[in-house]
mmCIF file of C-alpha atoms in Angstrom:
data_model
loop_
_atom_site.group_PDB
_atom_site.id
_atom_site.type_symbol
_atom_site.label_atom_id
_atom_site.label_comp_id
_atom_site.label_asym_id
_atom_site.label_seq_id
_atom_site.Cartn_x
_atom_site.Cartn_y
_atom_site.Cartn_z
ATOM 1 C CA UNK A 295 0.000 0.000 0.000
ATOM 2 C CA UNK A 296 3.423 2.653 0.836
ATOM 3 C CA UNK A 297 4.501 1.593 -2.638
ATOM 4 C CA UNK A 298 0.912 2.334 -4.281
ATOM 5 C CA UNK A 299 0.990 5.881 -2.728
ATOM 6 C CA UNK A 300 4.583 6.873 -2.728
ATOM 7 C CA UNK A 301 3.836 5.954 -6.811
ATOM 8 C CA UNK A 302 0.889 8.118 -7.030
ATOM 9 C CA UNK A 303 2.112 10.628 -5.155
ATOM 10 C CA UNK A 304 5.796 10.828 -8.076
ATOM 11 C CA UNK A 305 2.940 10.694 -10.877
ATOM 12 C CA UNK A 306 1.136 13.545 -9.043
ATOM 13 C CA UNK A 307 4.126 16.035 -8.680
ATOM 14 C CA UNK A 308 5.887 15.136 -12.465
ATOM 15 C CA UNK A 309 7.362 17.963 -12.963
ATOM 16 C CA UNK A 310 5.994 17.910 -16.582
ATOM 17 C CA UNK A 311 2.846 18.516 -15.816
ATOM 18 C CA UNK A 312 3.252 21.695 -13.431
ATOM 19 C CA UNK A 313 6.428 23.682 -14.960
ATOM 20 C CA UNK A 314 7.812 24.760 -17.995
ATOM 21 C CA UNK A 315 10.442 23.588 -19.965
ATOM 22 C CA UNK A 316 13.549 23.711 -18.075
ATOM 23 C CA UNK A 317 12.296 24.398 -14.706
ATOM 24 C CA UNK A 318 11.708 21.889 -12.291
ATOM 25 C CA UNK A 319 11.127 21.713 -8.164
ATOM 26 C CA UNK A 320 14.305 22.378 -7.766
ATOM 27 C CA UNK A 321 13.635 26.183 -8.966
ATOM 28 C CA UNK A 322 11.538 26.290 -5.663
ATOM 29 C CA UNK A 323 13.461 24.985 -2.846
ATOM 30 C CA UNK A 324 14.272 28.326 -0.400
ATOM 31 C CA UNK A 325 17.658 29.914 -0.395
ATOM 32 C CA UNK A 326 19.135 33.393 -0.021
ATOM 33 C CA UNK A 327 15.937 34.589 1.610
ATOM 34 C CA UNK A 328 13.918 33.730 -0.831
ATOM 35 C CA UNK A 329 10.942 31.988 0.701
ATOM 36 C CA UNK A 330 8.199 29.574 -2.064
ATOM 37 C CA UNK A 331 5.159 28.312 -1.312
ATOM 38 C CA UNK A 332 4.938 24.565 -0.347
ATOM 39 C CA UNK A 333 1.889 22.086 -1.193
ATOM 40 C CA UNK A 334 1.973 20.381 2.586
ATOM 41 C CA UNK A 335 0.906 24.012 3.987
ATOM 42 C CA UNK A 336 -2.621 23.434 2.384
ATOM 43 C CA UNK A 337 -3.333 20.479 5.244
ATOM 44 C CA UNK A 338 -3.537 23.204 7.640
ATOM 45 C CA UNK A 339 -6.757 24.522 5.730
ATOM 46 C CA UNK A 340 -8.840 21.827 7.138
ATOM 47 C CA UNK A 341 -8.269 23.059 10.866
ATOM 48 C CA UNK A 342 -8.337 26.583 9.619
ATOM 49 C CA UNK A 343 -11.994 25.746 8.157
ATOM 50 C CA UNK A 344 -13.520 24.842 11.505
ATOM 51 C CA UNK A 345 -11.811 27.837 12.734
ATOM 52 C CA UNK A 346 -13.907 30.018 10.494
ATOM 53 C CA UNK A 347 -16.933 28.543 11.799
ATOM 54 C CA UNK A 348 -16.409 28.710 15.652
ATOM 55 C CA UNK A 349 -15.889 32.748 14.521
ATOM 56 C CA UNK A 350 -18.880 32.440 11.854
ATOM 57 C CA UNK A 351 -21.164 31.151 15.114
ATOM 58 C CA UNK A 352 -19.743 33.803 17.900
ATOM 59 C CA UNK A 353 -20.564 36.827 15.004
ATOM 60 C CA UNK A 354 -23.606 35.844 14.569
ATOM 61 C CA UNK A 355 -24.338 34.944 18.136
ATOM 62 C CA UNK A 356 -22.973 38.222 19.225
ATOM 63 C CA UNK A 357 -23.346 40.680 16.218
ATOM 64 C CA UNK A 358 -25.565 39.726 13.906
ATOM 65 C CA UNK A 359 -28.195 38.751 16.180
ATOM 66 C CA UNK A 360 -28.358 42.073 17.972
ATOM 67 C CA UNK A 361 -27.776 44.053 14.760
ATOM 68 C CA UNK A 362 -30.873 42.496 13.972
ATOM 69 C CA UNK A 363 -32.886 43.528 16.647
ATOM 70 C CA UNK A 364 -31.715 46.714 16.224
ATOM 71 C CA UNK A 365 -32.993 46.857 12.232
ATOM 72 C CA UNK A 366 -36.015 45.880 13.814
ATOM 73 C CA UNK A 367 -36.082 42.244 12.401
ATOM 74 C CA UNK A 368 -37.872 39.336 15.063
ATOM 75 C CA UNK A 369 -37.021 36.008 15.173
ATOM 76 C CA UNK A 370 -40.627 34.528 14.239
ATOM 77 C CA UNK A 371 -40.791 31.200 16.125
ATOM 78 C CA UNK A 372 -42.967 28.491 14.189
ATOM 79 C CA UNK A 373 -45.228 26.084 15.627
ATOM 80 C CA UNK A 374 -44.049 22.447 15.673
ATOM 81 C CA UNK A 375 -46.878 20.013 14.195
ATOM 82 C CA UNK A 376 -47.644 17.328 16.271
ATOM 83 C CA UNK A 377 -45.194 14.098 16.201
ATOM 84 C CA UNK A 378 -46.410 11.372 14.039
ATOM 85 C CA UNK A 379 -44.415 9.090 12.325
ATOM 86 C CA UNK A 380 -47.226 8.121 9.533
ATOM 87 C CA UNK A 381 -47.699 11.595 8.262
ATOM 88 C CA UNK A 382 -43.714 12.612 8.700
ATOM 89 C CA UNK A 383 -42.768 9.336 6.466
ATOM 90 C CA UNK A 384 -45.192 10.285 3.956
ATOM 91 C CA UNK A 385 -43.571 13.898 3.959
ATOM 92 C CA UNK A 386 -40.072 12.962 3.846
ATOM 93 C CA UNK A 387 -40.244 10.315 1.284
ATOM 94 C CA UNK A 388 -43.371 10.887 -1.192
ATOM 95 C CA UNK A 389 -44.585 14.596 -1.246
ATOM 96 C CA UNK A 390 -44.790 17.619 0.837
ATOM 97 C CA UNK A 391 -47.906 19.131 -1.024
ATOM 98 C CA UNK A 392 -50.417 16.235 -1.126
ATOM 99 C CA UNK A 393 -53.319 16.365 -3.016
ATOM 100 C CA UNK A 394 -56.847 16.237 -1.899
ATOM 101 C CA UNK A 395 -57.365 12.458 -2.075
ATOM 102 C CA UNK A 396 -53.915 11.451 -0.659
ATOM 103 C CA UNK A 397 -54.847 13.731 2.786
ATOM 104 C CA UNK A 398 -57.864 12.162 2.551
ATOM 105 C CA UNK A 399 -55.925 8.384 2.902
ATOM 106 C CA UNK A 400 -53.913 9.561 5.407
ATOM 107 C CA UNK A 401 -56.519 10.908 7.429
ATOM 108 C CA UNK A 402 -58.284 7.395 7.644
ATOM 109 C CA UNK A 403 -54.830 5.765 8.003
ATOM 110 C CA UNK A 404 -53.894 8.158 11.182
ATOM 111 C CA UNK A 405 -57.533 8.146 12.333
ATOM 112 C CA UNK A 406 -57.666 11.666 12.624
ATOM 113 C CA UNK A 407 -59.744 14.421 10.717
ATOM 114 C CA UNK A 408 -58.914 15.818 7.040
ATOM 115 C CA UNK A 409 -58.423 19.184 8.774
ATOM 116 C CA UNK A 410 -55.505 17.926 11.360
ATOM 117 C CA UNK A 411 -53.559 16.311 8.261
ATOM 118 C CA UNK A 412 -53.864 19.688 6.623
ATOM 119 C CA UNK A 413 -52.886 21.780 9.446
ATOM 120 C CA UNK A 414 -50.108 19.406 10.287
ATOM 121 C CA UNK A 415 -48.574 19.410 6.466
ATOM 122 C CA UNK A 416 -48.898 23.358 6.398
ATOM 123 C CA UNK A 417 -46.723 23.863 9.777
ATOM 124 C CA UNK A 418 -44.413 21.270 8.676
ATOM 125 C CA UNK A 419 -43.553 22.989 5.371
ATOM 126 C CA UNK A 420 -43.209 25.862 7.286
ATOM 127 C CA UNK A 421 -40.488 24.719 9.670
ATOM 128 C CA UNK A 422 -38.584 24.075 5.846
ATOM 129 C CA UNK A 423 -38.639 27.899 5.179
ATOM 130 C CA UNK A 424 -35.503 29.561 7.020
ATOM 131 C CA UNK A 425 -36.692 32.803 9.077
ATOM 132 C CA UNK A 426 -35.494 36.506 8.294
ATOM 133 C CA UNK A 427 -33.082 36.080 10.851
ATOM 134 C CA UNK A 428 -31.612 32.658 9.791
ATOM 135 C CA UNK A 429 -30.871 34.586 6.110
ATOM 136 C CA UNK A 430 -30.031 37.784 7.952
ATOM 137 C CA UNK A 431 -27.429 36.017 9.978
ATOM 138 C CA UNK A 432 -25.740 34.271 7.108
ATOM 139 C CA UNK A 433 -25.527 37.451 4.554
ATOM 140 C CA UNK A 434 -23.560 39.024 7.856
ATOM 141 C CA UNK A 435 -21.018 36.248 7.840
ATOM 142 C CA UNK A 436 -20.858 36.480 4.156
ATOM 143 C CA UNK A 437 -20.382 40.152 4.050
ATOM 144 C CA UNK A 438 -18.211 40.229 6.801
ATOM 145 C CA UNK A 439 -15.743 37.756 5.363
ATOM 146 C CA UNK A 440 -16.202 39.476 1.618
ATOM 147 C CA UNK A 441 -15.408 43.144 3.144
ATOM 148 C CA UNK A 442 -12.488 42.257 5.602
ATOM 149 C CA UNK A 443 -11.130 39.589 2.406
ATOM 150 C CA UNK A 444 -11.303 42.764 0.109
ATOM 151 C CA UNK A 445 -9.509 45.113 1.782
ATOM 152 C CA UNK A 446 -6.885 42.948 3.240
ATOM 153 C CA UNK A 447 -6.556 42.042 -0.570
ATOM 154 C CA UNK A 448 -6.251 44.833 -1.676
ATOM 155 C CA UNK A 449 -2.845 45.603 1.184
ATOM 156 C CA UNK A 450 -1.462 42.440 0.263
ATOM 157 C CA UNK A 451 -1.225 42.993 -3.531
ATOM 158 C CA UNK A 452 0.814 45.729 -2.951
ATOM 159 C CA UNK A 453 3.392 43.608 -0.605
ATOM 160 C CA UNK A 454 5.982 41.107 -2.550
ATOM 161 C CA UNK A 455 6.171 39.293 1.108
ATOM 162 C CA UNK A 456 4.548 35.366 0.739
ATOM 163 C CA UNK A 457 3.510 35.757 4.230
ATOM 164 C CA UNK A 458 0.941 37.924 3.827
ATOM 165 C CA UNK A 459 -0.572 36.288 0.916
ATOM 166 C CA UNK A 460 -0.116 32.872 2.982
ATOM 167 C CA UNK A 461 -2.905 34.178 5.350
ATOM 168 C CA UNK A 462 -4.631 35.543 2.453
ATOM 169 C CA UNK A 463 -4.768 32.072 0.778
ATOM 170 C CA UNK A 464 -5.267 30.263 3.781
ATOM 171 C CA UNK A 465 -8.404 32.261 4.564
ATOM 172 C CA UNK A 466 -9.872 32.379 1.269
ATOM 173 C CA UNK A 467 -9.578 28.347 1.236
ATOM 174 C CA UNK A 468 -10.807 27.207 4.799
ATOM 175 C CA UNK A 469 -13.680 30.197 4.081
ATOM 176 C CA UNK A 470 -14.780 27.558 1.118
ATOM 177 C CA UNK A 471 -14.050 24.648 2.468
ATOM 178 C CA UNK A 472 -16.519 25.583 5.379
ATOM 179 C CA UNK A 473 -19.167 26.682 3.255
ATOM 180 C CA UNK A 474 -18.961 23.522 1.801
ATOM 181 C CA UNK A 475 -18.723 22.151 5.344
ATOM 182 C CA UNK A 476 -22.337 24.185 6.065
ATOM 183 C CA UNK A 477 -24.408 23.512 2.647
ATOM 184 C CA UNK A 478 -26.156 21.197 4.368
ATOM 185 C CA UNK A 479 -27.642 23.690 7.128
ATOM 186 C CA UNK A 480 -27.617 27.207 4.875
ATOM 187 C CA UNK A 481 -30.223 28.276 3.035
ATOM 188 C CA UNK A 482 -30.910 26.170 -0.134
ATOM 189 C CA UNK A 483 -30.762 28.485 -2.896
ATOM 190 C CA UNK A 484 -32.240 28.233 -7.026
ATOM 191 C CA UNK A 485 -28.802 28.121 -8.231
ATOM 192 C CA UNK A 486 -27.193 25.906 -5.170
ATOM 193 C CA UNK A 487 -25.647 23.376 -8.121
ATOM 194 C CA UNK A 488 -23.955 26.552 -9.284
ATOM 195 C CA UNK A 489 -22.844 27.360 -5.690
ATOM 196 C CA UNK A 490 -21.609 24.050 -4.920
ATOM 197 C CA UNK A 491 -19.517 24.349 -8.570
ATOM 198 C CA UNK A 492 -18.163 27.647 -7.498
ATOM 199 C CA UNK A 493 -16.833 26.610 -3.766
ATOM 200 C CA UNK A 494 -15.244 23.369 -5.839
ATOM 201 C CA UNK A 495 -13.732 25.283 -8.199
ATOM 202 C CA UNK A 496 -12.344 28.092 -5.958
ATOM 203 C CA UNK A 497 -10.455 25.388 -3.874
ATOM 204 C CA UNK A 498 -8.930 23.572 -6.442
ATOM 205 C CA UNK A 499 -7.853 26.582 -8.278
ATOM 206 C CA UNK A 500 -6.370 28.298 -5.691
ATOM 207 C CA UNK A 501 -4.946 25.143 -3.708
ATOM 208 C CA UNK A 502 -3.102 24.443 -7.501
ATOM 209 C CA UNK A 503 -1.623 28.387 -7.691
ATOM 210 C CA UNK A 504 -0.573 27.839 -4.320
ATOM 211 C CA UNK A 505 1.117 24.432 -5.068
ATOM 212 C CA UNK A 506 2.669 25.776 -8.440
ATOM 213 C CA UNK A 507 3.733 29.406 -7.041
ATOM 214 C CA UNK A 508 0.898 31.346 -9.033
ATOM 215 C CA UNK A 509 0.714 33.514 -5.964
ATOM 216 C CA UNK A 510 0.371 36.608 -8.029
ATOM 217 C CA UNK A 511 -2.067 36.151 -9.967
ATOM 218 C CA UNK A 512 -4.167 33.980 -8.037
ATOM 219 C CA UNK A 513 -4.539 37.008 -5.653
ATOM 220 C CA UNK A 514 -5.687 39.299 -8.564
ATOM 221 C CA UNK A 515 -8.223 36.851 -9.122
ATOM 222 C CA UNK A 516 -9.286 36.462 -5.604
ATOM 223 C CA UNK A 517 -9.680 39.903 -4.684
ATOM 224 C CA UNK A 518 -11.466 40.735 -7.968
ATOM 225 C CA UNK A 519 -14.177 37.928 -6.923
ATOM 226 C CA UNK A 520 -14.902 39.718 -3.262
ATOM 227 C CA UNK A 521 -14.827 42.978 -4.124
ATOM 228 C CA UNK A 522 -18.027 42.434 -5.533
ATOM 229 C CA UNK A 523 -20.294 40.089 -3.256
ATOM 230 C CA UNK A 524 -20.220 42.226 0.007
ATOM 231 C CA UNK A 525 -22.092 44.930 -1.985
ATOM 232 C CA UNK A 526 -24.745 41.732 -2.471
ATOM 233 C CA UNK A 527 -24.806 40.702 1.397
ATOM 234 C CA UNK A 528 -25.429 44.247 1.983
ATOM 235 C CA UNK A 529 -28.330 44.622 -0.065
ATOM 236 C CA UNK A 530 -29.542 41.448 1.221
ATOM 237 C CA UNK A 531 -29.144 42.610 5.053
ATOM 238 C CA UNK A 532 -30.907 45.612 4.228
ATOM 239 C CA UNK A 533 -33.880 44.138 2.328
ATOM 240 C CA UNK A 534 -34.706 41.834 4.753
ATOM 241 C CA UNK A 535 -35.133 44.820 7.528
ATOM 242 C CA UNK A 536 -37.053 46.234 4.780
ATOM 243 C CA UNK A 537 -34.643 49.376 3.984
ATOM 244 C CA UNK A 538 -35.801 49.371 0.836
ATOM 245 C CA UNK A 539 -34.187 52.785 -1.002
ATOM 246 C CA UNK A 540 -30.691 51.728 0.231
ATOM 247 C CA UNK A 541 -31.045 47.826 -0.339
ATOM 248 C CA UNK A 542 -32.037 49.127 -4.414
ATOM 249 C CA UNK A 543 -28.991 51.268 -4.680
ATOM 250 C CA UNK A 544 -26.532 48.937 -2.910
ATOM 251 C CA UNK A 545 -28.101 46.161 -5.673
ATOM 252 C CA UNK A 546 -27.429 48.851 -8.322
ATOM 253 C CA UNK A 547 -23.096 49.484 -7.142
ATOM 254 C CA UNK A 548 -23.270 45.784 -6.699
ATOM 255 C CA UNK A 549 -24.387 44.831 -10.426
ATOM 256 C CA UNK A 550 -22.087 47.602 -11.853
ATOM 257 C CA UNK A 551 -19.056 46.166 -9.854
ATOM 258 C CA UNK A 552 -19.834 42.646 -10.539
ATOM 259 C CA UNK A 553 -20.612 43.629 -14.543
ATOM 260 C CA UNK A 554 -16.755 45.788 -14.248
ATOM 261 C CA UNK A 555 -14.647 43.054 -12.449
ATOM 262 C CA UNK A 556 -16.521 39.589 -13.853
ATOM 263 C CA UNK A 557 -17.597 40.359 -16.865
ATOM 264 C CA UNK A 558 -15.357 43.003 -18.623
ATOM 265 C CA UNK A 559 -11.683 42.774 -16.339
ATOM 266 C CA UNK A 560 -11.870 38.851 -15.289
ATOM 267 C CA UNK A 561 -11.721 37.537 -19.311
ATOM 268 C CA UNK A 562 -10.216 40.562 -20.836
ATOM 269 C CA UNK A 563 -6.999 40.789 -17.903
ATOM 270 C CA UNK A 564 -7.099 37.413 -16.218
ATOM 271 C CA UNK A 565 -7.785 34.632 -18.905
ATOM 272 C CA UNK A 566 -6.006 37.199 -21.293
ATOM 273 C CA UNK A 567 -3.207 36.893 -19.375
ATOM 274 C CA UNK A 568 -3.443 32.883 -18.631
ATOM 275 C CA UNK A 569 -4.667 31.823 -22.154
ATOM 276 C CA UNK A 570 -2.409 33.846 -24.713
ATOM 277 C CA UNK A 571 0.815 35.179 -22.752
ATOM 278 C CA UNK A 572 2.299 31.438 -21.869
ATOM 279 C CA UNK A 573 2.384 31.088 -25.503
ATOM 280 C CA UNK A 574 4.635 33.693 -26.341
ATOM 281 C CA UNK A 575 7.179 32.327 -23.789
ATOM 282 C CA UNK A 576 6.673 28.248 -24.701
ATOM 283 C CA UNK A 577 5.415 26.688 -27.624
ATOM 284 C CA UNK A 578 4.290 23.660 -25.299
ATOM 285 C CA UNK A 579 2.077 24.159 -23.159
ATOM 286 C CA UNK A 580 2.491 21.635 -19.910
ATOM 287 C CA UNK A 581 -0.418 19.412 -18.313
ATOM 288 C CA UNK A 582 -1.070 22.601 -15.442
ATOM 289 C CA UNK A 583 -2.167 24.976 -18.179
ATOM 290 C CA UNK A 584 -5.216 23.284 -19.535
ATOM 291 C CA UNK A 585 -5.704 22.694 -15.744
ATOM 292 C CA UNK A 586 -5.915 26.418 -14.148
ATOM 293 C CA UNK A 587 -7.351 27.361 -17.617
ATOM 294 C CA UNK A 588 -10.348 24.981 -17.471
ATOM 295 C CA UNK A 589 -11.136 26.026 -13.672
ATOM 296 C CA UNK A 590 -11.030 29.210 -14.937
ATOM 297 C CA UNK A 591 -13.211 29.167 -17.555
ATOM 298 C CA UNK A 592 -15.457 27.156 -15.485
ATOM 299 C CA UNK A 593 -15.657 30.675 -13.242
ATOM 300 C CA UNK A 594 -16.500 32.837 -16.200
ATOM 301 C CA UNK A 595 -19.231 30.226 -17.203
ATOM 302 C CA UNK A 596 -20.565 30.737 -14.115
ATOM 303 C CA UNK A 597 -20.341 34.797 -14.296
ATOM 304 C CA UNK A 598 -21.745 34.475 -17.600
ATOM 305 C CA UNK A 599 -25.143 32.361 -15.933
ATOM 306 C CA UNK A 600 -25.041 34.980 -12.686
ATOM 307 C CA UNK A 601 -24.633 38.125 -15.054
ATOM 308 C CA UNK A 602 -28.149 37.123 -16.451
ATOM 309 C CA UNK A 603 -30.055 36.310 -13.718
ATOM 310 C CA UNK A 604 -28.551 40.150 -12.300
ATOM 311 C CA UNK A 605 -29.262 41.114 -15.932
ATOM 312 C CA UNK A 606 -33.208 40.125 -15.488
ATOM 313 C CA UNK A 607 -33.656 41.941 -12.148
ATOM 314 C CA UNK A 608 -32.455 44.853 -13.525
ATOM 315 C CA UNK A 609 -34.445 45.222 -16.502
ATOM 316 C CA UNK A 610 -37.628 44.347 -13.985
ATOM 317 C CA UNK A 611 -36.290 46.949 -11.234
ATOM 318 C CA UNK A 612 -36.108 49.086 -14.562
ATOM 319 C CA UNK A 613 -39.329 48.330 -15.993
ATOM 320 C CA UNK A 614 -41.303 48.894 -13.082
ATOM 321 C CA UNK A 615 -39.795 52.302 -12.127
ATOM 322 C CA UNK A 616 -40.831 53.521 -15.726
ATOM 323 C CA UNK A 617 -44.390 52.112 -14.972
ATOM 324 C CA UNK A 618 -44.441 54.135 -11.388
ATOM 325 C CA UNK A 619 -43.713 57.275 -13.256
ATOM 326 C CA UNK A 620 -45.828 56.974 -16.246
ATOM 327 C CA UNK A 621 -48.770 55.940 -13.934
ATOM 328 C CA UNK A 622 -47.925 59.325 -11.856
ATOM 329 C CA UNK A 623 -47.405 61.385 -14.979
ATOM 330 C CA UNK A 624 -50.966 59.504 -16.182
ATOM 331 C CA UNK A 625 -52.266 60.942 -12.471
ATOM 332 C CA UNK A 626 -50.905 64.527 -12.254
ATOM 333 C CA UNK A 627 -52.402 64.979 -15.704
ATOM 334 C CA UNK A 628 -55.583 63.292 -15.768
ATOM 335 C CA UNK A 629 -56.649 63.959 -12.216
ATOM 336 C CA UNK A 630 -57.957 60.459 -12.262
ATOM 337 C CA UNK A 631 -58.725 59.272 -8.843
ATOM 338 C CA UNK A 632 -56.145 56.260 -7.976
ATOM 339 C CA UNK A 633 -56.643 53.007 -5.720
ATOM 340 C CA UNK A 634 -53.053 52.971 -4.177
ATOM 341 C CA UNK A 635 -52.622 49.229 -4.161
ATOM 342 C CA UNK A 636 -49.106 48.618 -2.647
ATOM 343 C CA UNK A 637 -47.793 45.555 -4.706
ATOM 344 C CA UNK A 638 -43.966 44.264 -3.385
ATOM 345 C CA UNK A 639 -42.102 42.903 -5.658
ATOM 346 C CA UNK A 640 -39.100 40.313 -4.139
ATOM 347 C CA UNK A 641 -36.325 39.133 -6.540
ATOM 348 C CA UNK A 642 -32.385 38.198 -5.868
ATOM 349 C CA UNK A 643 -31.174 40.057 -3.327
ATOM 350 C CA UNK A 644 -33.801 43.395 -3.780
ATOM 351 C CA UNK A 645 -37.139 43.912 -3.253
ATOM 352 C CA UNK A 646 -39.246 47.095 -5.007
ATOM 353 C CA UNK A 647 -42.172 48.350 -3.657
ATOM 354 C CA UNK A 648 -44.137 50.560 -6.117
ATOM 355 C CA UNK A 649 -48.098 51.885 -6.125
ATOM 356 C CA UNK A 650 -50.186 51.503 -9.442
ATOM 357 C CA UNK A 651 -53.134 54.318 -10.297
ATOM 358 C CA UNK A 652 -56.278 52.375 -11.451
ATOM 359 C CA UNK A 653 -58.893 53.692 -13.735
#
């Protein structure tokens, strides 16, 4: 079994598939006070993962929770149905939202009355749907991660020294690896496949830059992925204590940062730089290129899917404020009396309250 691993382990670290031609691991080894990253520092981002969530559970024990209170948001406690095996079965393992007939069956196999099995089905698909404060608590870990990551990015690009961007890296990878730790207990999201792609990924591309001293330039592409998504956990803070104004125009700087850094700088600086430039220097490419590349371009695939859904709210957030003002212009002009009839209107991360004038 040594044998089998010590041989997977030489296949593994060939130094044709990680380095150029004529450079080898040799090229790394520290001397004259020049320090390289080593791939046995990554182990430590295991530990450093369950680190992040003892911290993740005292902020949100002891900030986020009060911070909430304080945005005036309550922590709604839902009734519990009644424990019964028969009916929690049939919930976990056929359907949540029986029909007519099948409450009807289970109401003659529990011996109880059609309205109990109702009751008990509607309070047990409640106790599915996370409370304002579960969500509020989680986009204040999220944005409190994204904003500290983002500055202390932005120091650290500025400083040649590996160990700053060692604690940048090692933050950045046990933050993923415990969200990955947590899907099971976060909120369940439309696009959680897409999530789970990302945190994947965003580990093994920036556990391979580490191992094959990309430092550089995985840092440019770290920091240009959090600059944007604290301006999102903001707006999502703020909508759910209903600050509506502020959580529309956070949504706005947030989907023209993400449009500037993922959209226009990400493919035309980063893949730019990782697809064509190698070429000018080596006419054969090794085994790691088509590696980081592919990872890469499985980010920008997902930019390209999140750019549209952002794309979609703002061309609703768009339409609607040109209906509120041609239904006041209609108003001021007309003098028709209006029915205010106060519609809200919840997408990703925003929410838009407007008033329509009826005829």
């Amino acid at each position: 079994m040594a044998h089998i691993f010590k041989t997977l382990n030489s296949w593994f670290w060939w130094e044709n598939i990680w380095m150029p031609v004529n450079v080898s691991w040799a090229h790394f080894v520290d001397r004259e006070g020049l320090v390289f990253p080593k791939p046995h520092q990554l182990y430590a981002t295991i530990p450093y993962a369950f680190v992040m969530l003892i911290i993740r559970f005292l902020s949100e024990r002891f900030i986020a929770i009060p911070l909430a209170k304080a945005l005036g948001i309550k922590n709604v406690r839902r009734v519990k149905p009644q424990p019964n095996p028969v009916l929690e079965s049939y919930f976990r393992e056929c359907t949540k939202h029986p029909s007519q007939s099948e409450i009807q069956g289970l109401a003659k196999k529990c011996n109880c009355t059609v309205h109990f099995v109702e009751k008990w089905f509607r309070r047990r698909r409640n106790l599915e749907i996370p409370t304002v404060l579960r969500k509020f608590r989680e986009a204040f870990w999220r944005f409190s991660f994204y904003l500290a990551s983002s500055i202390a990015g932005l120091i650290f690009l500025y400083d040649t020294l590996l160990p700053s961007q060692y604690w940048y890296y090692m933050a950045e990878i046990s933050f993923y690896w415990s969200l990955l730790f947590t899907l099971g207990i976060d909120n369940k999201r439309k696009d959680f496949l897409a999530h789970v792609i990302h945190h994947l990924a965003a580990i093994g591309l920036m556990s391979c830059s580490w191992c094959g001293n990309y430092v550089r330039i995985g840092t440019l592409v770290i920091f240009l992925h959090d600059t944007a998504d604290f301006w999102l956990e903001a707006a999502k803070m703020l909508n759910y204590a209903h600050w509506e104004k502020t959580c529309n125009t956070l949504f706005v700087i947030f989907a023209i940062t993400f449009f500037i850094t993922r959209i226009i700088l990400f493919p035309c600086w980063i893949l730019r730089a990782t697809l064509y430039q190698p070429t000018y220097y080596s006419t054969t490419p090794v085994i790691a290129y088509f590696l980081f590349n592919g990872q890469l371009l499985i980010l920008q695939g997902l930019h390209l899917y999140w750019g549209y859904l952002i794309f979609r709210i703002l061309r609703r957030f768009i339409y609607l404020k040109v209906s509120n003002l041609a239904s006041a212009e209609k108003y001021r002009e007309h003098k028709i009396p209006r029915n205010e009839e106060g519609l809200r209107f919840r997408t990703r991360g925003m929410s838009v309250r407007y008033v329509r004038s009826l005829q």
